[in-house]
Structure formats: structure tokens, C-alpha cells
Amino acid sequence: MARLIAVSNRVSPPGEAGVASSGGLAMALAAALRESAGIWFGWSGRTVDAYTGQLSIDRVGGVTVATVDLEEQDRQEYYNGYANKTLWPLFHYRMDLAAYERSFDAGYVRVNERFADALQPLVEADDVLWVQDYHLLPLARELRRRGITNKIGFFLHIPWPARRVFTTLPRHADLASALLDYDLIGFQTADDRDAFAGYLTQSAQGLVTSQGHVSAFGKQSRIGAFPIGIDTTDFQRAATSPTAVTAFRAMRRSMAGRKMILGVDRLDYSKGLEERLLAYEQLLSDRPDTLEKVFLLQIATLSRDDVDAYQDLRARLDAVSGRINGAFATVEWVPIRYVNRSYRRDQLAGIYRAAQVGLVTPLRDGMNLVAKEYVAAQDPDNPGVLVLSEFAGAAAQMTEALIVNPFSREDMAEAIRRALTMPKSERRRRWRSLMDGVARDSVEMWRDRFVAALEAVSPADIAIQARG
Ligand code: ADQ
């Protein structure tokens, strides 16, 4: 296997302590790199007064990492700006929140150029490069301009939007064209892949074959669906570790015989948190028998707190959870426990295991690893029930969950009620099928499938097949 260079905006391989706070992408990438003796390149997360391009090389958690510092202007225009105020909302179908500013555009291109300049000296002849996510859509173009001819793959962790949504982006063709400088473009689901293919054929006079060969903008590439998974064995082990058992017992004690409905998310408008609270309120109103018998624990870790839309959401969630608690609470019972802190992975696994219902109801989500973690953490003899949004990428694989439309309060309230009352035999049957999928489609499988597909790409092959 060729040496792998992974590239992502932030480089945060979980060290021993860091495991606890790592997000989906960090966990997945670290697992992918651990065995490959590769390098992980990206932004250090630090800013300096004037950009130098100086590389820092370290070893963290068994992975060699190479990072560069950026300027404060880069953070504002590239990271908070184009990535998180333009692309993130747009790709999650929130055109109302997407900001288009020229300075964001310029900052995004500038940082991708800086990344290419800093990365270039690290690249050796046979290396295979694997670039992650929406911060770096044009990185291959910049590397090609600098003479890099290595195989370069790209994986998009978030959804690819429908054509009519994507085309609201000013200069969308330039961005899509830059993607075709990758040899392989990976998406979470067949839907995302097909949305990109639809854009190429309907808006860019491109050609797409049933084998995933694409040609457009005078270039050829390959597309595919590579659903990401979790480090399943490791997570199952975490769920029965002493820390998890302690967290599980403490949780069960505090539940005092009540059933727990659990949500665990970054505090992000794509996760459908407000809609979830309102659906839970609907359940309490429609089903008085649930009063004092259940509660919702919503863990919502603060995220991108310097972007206005996130501050607005946080204020709304504070208000809605406070209002529902005010309306329904008794001296002995609080219907919503709303928590903004983050937990160690093993603690989280214990909390997942204590919950009778896992509520994963994003309005849009590339995959959603919480759904998979919840399943992996369950007790096989007495598992909880996963309630999953049809708009999470995970829904395409996790068909034995109770699939809901997160835009319908009635639908969600009904699914929660069904989950709370589901007989054990049905819970076990559904869980078994979900668990088989989570075990099979692990993060190792994701890495192996992507890297194998990337290594199998041959430029001549692409050119011939795209014409056919
Ligand atoms: P995210 O949007 O971050 O990831 P997700 O897939 O749910 O979403 O991953 C979240 C991760 O953070 C999980 O591993 C979870 O355990 C952890 N986490 C969340 N809240 C936590 C808390 N309070 N304490 C500790 N840990 C917490 C993006 C895309 C997703 C895609 C992933 C991976 O938006 O759609 O699934 O990348 O590709």
C-alpha cells in the first residue's frame, strides 16, 4: 500500500486524552491513518500576525501530523466565512442562512493556495493523497497547478445538495470544475453522488456512466458512494469499560425508574434540535400518560460559537427548553435536561446504553455517527430503540430504525411513543439487524473501500470509459 497523506482543515488525531472530545471526522480519520504510516496535514487551529507557511511536524496518537498556522483574516474569511457561512448552510439546504461575500470567496481560494504551497514539499512520488471535506474542495486544482501528478482523492462528509440549490452559489461552475481535478470524488450516499452527477449532466454538459466515470469541464474523474462508519469494535469496548459502567449506573440512578430519550449533537441548525424539542412537547401534550414517566436528555455541545447563526440557535434552544420545562415540570420531575458540555467517549457510551430511545433527527446530515454509536453501545439483551431522520445519510443503511420526517412534529411524537412502548422481542430483532450493519460498514471498511478505489483509478481507464 502506498503512503497515505490525509489532508483536512483541522488536524486533531485523538491522543489518549483527546479521544473524549473528538468529533466524527477526527475519529474516523485517526482510525484510517493509524495503520497506514501516513501523514495528516492541515491547519493548526492557531493564527499568527503574518503568514509564514512554516510547517510544524509532530507525532500525536501514533500519527505523524504536519500543520501550518493561518492569519486571523484567514479564520474569518475562509473558516468562519466561506466554509461555515456559505458552504455549510447551502449544502444543508439552508439557503436562507448562506452568506455570499467576495472576501469569503477570496479567503477560501487563498487558504487553499497556502495549503497547496505548504503541502507540496511533503509529497513524494508514490504517495496517495486523500483530502477531506468542504473546506478544501479546490485543493486538488491548486496542487495540480504546482505540478503534483499523484493520485488525489476527495471525500465529502456533508451532503451534496440538489442541483437547483447548488446553482444558487455564485461561481458554482468554478467550484464544481475544481472538484474534477481529483481522481476520485467520494460521497456519503448514493443520493449525494447522484445529485453531483445530476449537476454535471444537467448544468455542465457533462457525461456520467453507470460505473461512475464522469467527464465535464474538459476533465475526467470518478465518483462513488462511500458511507462512513465508526470504529465499531473500539466503541463497543468503550461501552462496557469501567468508566462507561460507572456513567451507566449513575445515569440509571438519576433516572429513578423513568425512561430516558437521548439526543447527542453538536449545537448546529442542521441537527434539528428545535424541531426535536417541539416534537417532544407535542408528545407530552398528546399523551398525558408520559408525564413524569419519561424525560429527554439533550446533550448539545457548543460549536462555531463565533458565527451569528449559532448564537441565535443557542438562544432559541435556551428559550424553548426553558418554556417547555416551565410549562410541564413538577417539583419532582423536569421533562428536559438540556446540557451544553461535552463528554468523554466512554462516558458517552455509558449514557447511550442507559437510554431507552436514541433520538437522531437532523434536518440534513451527511451521515450522522451518533446513530451508529448509539446502536453499538446497546446491551444486546435489552437494547434501546433508534429513532432516525430520513434526512440523515445513515437512514439509507439503518432501515430497521424507526425512520421519521423531522419536519413533522406528529410523526416524531408518534415514533417516540412507539419506541417507548416497543416489545423487547421487536427491539432485539431491530437492534440485531442494525448492529450487523454497523459492525460490517465500519470506519475501516470505509477507508479500505475508498483507498482501494483510489488506487485502482488509472487516468487512461477514465478517459476511455468516460467517452463510452
Ligand atoms: P458532525 O456534524 O460533527 O460530523 P456526527 O457524525 O454526528 O456529526 O459526529 C459527531 C461526533 O461528535 C460523534 O462521534 C459524537 O460522539 C461526538 N459528540 C457529539 N456530541 C458530543 C458530546 N456532547 N460529547 C462528546 N462527543 C460528542 C460531520 C458530518 C456528519 C458525518 C461526520 C463524519 O456533519 O454528517 O457523519 O462528519 O463523516
Tab-separated table of C-alpha atoms and ligand atoms in Angstrom, residues 20 22-25 88 92 155 157-158 188 228 264-266 271 299 301 341-343 348 352 365-370 373, ligand 1:
chain	number	residue	atom	x	y	z
A	20	ALA	CA	-13.040	12.009	24.598
A	22	SER	CA	-13.017	14.175	19.098
A	23	GLY	CA	-15.790	14.697	16.542
A	24	GLY	CA	-16.880	12.269	13.863
A	25	LEU	CA	-14.330	13.363	11.303
A	88	TRP	CA	-22.161	24.614	5.274
A	92	HIS	CA	-27.519	21.615	4.293
A	155	PHE	CA	-14.305	12.736	0.424
A	157	HIS	CA	-18.548	14.434	4.782
A	158	ILE	CA	-21.636	16.611	4.332
A	188	GLN	CA	-21.642	9.608	1.849
A	228	ILE	CA	-18.576	6.382	6.636
A	264	VAL	CA	-26.416	13.918	21.413
A	265	ASP	CA	-25.351	16.503	18.855
A	266	ARG	CA	-23.119	19.423	18.089
A	271	LYS	CA	-29.318	18.798	13.608
A	299	ILE	CA	-26.600	16.928	25.104
A	301	THR	CA	-22.043	20.609	22.593
A	341	ARG	CA	-20.984	20.354	27.822
A	342	SER	CA	-19.154	17.573	26.041
A	343	TYR	CA	-18.327	14.128	27.418
A	348	LEU	CA	-20.951	8.978	26.387
A	352	TYR	CA	-26.133	5.904	25.290
A	365	ASP	CA	-26.865	15.295	7.775
A	366	GLY	CA	-24.101	13.798	5.655
A	367	MET	CA	-24.117	10.553	7.643
A	368	ASN	CA	-24.518	11.020	11.442
A	369	LEU	CA	-22.225	8.882	13.528
A	370	VAL	CA	-24.231	9.334	16.730
A	373	GLU	CA	-22.594	4.893	18.187
B	1	ADQ	P1	-20.737	16.060	12.677
B	1	ADQ	O1	-21.672	17.069	12.107
B	1	ADQ	O2	-19.862	16.526	13.763
B	1	ADQ	O3	-19.858	15.379	11.550
B	1	ADQ	P2	-21.684	13.362	13.653
B	1	ADQ	O4	-21.500	12.393	12.546
B	1	ADQ	O5	-22.931	13.146	14.415
B	1	ADQ	O6	-21.734	14.874	13.198
B	1	ADQ	O7	-20.466	13.218	14.631
B	1	ADQ	C1	-20.488	13.805	15.876
B	1	ADQ	C2	-19.407	13.178	16.758
B	1	ADQ	O8	-19.191	14.017	17.858
B	1	ADQ	C3	-19.803	11.810	17.275
B	1	ADQ	O9	-18.691	10.957	17.253
B	1	ADQ	C4	-20.242	12.119	18.706
B	1	ADQ	O10	-19.981	11.079	19.616
B	1	ADQ	C5	-19.416	13.315	19.058
B	1	ADQ	N1	-20.158	14.162	20.004
B	1	ADQ	C6	-21.264	14.863	19.777
B	1	ADQ	N2	-21.669	15.489	20.902
B	1	ADQ	C7	-20.804	15.163	21.857
B	1	ADQ	C8	-20.660	15.481	23.255
B	1	ADQ	N3	-21.532	16.274	23.896
B	1	ADQ	N4	-19.613	14.968	23.925
B	1	ADQ	C9	-18.733	14.188	23.292
B	1	ADQ	N5	-18.818	13.843	21.997
B	1	ADQ	C10	-19.824	14.329	21.288
B	1	ADQ	C11	-19.703	15.518	10.122
B	1	ADQ	C12	-20.984	15.435	9.300
B	1	ADQ	C13	-21.715	14.136	9.607
B	1	ADQ	C14	-20.790	12.944	9.350
B	1	ADQ	C15	-19.466	13.135	10.051
B	1	ADQ	C16	-18.474	12.063	9.641
B	1	ADQ	O11	-21.817	16.546	9.557
B	1	ADQ	O12	-22.883	14.014	8.796
B	1	ADQ	O13	-21.402	11.764	9.847
B	1	ADQ	O14	-18.891	14.399	9.734
B	1	ADQ	O15	-18.352	11.967	8.266
